[in-house]
CSV table of C-alpha atoms and ligand atoms in Angstrom, one decimal:
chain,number,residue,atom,x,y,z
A,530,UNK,CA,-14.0,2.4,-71.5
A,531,UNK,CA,-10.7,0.8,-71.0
A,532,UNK,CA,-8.3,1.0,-73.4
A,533,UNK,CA,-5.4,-0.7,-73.1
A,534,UNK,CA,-2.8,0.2,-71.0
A,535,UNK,CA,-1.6,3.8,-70.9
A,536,UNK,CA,2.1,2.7,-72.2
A,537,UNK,CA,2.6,5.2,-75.2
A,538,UNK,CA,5.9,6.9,-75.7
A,539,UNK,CA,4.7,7.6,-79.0
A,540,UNK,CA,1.1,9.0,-77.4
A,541,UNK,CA,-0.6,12.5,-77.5
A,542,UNK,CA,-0.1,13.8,-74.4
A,543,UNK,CA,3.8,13.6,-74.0
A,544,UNK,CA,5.8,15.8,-71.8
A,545,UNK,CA,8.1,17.9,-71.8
A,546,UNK,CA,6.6,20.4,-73.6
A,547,UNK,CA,7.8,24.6,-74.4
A,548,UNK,CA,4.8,26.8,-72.8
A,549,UNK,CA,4.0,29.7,-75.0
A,550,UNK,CA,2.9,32.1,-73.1
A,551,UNK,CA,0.9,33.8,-74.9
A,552,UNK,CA,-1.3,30.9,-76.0
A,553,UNK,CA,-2.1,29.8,-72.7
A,554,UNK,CA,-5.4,30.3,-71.4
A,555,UNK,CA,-6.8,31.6,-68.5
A,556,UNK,CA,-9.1,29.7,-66.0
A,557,UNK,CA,-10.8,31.4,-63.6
A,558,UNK,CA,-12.0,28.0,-62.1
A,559,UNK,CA,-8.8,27.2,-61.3
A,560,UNK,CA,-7.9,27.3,-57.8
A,561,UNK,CA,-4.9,28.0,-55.9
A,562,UNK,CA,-3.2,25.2,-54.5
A,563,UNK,CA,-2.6,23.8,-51.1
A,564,UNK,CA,0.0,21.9,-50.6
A,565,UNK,CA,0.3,20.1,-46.7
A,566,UNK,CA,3.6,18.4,-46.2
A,567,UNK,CA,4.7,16.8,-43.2
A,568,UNK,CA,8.6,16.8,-43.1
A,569,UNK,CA,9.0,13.9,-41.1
A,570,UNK,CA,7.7,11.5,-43.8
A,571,UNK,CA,10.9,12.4,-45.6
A,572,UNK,CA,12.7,9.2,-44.9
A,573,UNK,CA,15.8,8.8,-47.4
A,574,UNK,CA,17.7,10.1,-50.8
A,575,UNK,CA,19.0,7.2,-53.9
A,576,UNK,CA,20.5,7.8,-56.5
A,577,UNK,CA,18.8,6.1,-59.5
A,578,UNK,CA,20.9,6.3,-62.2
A,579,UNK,CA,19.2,8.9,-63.6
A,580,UNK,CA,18.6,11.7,-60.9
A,581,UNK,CA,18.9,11.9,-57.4
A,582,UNK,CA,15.2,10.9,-54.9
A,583,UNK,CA,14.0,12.8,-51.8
A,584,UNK,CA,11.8,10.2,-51.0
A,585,UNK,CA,8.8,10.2,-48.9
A,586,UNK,CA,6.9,7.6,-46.7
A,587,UNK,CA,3.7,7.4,-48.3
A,588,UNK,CA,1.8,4.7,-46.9
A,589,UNK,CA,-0.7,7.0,-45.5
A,590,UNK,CA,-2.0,10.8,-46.6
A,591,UNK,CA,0.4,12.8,-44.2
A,592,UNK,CA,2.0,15.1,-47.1
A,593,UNK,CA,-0.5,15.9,-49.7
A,594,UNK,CA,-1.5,18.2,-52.3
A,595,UNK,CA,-5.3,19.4,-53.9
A,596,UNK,CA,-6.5,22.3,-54.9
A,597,UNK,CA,-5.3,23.8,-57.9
A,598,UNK,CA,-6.8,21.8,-61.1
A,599,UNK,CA,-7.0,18.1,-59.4
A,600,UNK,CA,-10.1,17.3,-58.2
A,601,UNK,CA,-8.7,14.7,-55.5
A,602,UNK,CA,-6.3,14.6,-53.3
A,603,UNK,CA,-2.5,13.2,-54.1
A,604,UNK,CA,0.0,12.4,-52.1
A,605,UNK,CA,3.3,13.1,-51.8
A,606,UNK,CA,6.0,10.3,-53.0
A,607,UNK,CA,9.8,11.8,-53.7
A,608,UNK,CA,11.0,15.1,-55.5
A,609,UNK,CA,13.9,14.9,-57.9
A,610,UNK,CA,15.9,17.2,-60.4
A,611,UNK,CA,16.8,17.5,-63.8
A,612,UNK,CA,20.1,20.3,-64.8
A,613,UNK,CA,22.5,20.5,-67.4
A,614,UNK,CA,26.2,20.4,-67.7
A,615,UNK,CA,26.4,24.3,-68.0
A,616,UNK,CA,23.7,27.0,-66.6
A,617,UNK,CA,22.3,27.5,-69.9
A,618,UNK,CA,19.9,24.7,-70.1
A,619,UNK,CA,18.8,21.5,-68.4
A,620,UNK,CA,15.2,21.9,-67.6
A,621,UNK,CA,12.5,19.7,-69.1
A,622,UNK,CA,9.9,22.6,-69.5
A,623,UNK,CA,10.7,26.1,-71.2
A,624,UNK,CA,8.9,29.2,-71.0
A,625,UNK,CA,8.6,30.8,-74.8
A,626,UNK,CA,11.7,28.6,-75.5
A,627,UNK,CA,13.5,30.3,-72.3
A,628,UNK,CA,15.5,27.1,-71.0
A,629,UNK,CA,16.5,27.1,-67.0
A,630,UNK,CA,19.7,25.2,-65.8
A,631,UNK,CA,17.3,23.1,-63.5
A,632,UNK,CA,13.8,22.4,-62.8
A,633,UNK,CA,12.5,20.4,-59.8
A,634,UNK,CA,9.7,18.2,-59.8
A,635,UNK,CA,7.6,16.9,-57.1
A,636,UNK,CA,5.5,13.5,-57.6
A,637,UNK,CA,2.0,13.3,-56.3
A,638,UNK,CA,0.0,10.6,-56.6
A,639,UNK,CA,-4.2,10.2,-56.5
A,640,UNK,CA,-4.5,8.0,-53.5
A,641,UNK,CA,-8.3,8.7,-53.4
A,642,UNK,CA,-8.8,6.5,-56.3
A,643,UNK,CA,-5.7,4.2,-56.3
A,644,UNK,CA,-4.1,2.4,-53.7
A,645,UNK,CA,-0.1,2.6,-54.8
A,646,UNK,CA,2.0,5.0,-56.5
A,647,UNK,CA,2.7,1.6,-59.0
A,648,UNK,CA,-1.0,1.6,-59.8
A,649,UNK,CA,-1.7,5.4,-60.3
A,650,UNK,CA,1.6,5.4,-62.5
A,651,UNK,CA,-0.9,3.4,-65.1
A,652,UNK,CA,-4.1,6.0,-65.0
A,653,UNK,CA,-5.0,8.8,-66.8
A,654,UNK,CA,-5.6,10.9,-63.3
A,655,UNK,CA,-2.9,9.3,-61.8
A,656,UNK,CA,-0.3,11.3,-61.2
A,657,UNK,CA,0.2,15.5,-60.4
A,658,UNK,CA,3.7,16.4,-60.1
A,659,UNK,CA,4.8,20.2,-59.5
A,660,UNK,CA,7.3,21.8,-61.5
A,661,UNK,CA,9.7,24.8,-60.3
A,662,UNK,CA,12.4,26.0,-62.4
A,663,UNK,CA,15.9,26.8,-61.0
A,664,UNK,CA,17.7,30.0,-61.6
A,665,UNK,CA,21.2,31.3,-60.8
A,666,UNK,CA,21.3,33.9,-57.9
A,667,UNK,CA,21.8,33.7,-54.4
A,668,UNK,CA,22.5,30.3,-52.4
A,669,UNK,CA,19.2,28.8,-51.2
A,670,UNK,CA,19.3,27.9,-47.5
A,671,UNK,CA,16.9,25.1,-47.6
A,672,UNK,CA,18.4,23.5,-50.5
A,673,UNK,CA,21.9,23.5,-49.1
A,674,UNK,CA,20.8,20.7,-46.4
A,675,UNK,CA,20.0,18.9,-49.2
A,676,UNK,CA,23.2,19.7,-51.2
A,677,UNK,CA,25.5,18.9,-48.3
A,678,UNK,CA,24.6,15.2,-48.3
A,679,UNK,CA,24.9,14.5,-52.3
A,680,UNK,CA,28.0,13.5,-51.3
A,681,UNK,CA,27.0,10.1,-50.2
A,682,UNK,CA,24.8,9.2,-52.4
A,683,UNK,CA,27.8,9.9,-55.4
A,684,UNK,CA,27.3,6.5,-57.2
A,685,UNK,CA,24.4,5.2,-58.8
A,686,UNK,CA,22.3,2.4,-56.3
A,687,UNK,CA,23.5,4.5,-53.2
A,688,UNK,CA,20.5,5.8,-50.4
A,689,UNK,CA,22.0,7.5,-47.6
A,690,UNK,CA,18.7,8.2,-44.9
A,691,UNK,CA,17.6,11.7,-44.8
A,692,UNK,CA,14.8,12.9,-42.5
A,693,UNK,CA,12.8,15.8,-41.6
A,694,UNK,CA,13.1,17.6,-45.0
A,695,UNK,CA,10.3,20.1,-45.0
A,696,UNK,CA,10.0,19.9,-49.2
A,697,UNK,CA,7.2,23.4,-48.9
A,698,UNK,CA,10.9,25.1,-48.5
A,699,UNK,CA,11.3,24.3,-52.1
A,700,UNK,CA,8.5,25.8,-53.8
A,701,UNK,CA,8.5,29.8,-54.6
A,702,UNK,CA,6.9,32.7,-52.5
A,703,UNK,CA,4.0,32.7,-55.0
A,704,UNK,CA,2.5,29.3,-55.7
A,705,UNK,CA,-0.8,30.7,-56.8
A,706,UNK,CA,0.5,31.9,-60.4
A,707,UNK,CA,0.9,28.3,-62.5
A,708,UNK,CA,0.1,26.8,-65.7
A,709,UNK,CA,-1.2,23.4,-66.2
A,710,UNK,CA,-1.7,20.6,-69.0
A,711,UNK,CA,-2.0,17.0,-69.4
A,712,UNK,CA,1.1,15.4,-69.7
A,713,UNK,CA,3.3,12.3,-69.1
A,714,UNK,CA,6.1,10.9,-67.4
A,715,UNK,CA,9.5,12.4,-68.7
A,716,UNK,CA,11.4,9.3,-68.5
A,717,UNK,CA,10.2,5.0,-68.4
A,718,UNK,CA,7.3,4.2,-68.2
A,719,UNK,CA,6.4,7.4,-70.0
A,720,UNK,CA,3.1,7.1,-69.0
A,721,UNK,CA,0.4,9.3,-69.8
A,722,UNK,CA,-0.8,9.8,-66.2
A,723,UNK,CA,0.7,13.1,-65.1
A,724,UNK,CA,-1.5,16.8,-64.6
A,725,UNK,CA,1.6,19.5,-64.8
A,726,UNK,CA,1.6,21.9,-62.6
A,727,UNK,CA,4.3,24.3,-63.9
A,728,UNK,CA,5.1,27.5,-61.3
A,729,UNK,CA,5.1,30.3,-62.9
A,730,UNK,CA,8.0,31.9,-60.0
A,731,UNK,CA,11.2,30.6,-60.4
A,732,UNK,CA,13.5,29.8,-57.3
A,733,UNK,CA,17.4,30.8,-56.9
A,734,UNK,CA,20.1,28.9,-56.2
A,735,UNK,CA,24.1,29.3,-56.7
A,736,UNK,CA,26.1,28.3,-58.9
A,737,UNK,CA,28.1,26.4,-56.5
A,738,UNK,CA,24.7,24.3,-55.6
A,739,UNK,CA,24.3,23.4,-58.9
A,740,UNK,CA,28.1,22.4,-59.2
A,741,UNK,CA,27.3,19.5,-56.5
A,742,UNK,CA,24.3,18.7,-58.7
A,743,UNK,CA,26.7,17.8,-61.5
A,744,UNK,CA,29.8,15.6,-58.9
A,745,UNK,CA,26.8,13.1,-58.8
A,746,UNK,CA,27.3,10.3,-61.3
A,747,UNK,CA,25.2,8.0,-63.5
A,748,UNK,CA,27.4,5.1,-63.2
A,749,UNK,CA,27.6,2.8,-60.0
A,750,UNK,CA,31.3,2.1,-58.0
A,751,UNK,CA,32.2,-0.9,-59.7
A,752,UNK,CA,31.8,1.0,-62.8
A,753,UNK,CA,35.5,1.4,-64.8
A,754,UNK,CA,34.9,4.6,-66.6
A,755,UNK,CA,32.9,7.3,-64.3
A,756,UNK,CA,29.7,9.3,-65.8
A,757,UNK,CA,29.1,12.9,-64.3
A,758,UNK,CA,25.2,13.1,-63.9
A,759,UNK,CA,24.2,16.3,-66.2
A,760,UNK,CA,21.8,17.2,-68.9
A,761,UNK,CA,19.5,14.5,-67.3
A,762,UNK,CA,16.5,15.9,-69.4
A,763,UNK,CA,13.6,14.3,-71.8
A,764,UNK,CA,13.7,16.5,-74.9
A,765,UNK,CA,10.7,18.3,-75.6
A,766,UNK,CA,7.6,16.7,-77.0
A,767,UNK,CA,5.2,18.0,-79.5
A,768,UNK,CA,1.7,19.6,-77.5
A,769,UNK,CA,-0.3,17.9,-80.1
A,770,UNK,CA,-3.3,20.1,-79.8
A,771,UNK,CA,-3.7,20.8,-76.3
A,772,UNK,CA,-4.2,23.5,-74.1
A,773,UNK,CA,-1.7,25.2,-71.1
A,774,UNK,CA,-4.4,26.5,-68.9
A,775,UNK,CA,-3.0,29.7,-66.4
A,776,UNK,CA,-4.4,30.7,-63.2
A,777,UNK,CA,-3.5,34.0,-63.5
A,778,UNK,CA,-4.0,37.2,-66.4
B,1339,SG7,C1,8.4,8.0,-61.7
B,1339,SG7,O1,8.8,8.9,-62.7
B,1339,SG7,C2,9.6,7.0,-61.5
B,1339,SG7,C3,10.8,7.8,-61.2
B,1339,SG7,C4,11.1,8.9,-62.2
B,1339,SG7,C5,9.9,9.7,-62.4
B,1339,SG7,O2,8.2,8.6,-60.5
B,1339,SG7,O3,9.8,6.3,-62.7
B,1339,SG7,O4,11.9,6.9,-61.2
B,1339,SG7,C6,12.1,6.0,-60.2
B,1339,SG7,C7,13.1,5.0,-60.4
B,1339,SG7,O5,11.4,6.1,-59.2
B,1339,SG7,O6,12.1,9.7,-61.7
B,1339,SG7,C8,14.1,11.0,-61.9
B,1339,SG7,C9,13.3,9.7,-62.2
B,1339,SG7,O7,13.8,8.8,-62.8
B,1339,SG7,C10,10.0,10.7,-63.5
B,1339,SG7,O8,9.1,11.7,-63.2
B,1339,SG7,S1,8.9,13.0,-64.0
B,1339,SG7,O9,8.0,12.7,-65.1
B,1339,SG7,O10,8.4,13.9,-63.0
B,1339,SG7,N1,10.3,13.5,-64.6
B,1340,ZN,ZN1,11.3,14.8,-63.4
């Protein structure tokens, strides 16, 4: 049954949420995830005002995702970031309240059952987006081809072309462990469309990554007073009865 559309900021199945551990629950159903990307469907980064895009051509099913807890297959669309101002928080998702200074998400959508990423954006199965949290450590190589063109796309509205961006190179060693829940879109349209899939591995990056992270701004050239892009999260959202399922014990 239809009902209505799935706009609901105030809804049941927001995100982000804080994953208790502890209350999770195991599924030995689920399965582990396989992700197939083709890195030359990257085709540009934008900044949006809001975060920074890896965007992907996604007009056909060259960079896709299953396995796991979707039943279909979704394809691959754009990966963005959220981080703080200081490495002590700026991710969306917490572990037992544990805040990350970034987390990465990459947007999937269901193109067995919908057409466009603008239709699946409106469905309850819609969308499956990944989540990987950012730690401070070491510099990560595959990330700093990434970081060195930030640069250009400073200001809010600017796409600089960026090709060949293999985004597998941003997911941990062990993509097997996760947790998963209904959720939403963190920012407009807020949609209730989204199945989580939180990784349970962290990845590291340096400090000094992160620092070009936060030189990006919210505010476009012709702007007078300049805003640094940090602490470009959703606060949390009440779980409202649900369930974090985990793949592993
Ligand atoms: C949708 O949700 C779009 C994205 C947005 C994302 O994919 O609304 O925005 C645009 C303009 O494409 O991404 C960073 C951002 O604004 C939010 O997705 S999320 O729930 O994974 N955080
Ligand atoms: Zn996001």
């Amino acid at each position: 049954m239809w009902q209505g559309p799935l706009v609901a900021p105030g809804g049941n199945r927001q995100s982000p949420i804080d994953i208790r551990v502890r209350k999770s629950v195991f599924d030995p159903h689920l399965k582990p995830l396989t992700p197939d990307y083709d890195p030359r469907t990257c085709s540009q980064i934008w900044n949006n005002g809001y975060s920074f895009l890896v965007e992907y051509d996604d007009t056909t099913d060259k960079s896709t995702l299953k396995g796991g807890p979707l039943e279909d297959n979704f394809r691959l669309c754009q990966f963005h970031f959220h981080w703080g101002e200081s490495n002590a928080w700026g991710s969306e998702h917490t572990v037992d309240r544990r805040l990350f200074p970034a987390e990465l998400h990459m947007v999937h959508w269901n193109s067995d059952k919908y057409s466009r990423f603008e239709e699946a954006v409106m469905e309850e199965n819609g969308l499956a987006v990944i989540g990987v949290f950012l730690k401070i450590g070491k510099r990560h190589e595959g990330l700093q081809k990434l970081v060195d063109v930030l640069p250009a796309v400073r200001h809010k509205d600017s796409v600089v072309e960026f090709t060949r961006f293999d985004p597998a190179c941003l997911l941990p060693t062990n993509i097997d462990d996760y947790w998963t829940y209904a959720g939403s879109l963190t920012t407009p349209p807020l949609t209730e469309a989204v199945t989580w899939i939180i990784m349970k591995q962290h990845i590291e990056v340096s400090h000094e990554q992160l620092a070009v992270f936060r030189s990006l701004l919210f505010t476009s050239a012709e702007e007078e007073v300049q805003k640094s892009m940090v602490n470009n999260f959703r606060v949390q959202q009440s779980l409202q009865g649900r369930t974090v399922r985990s793949s592993f014990t």
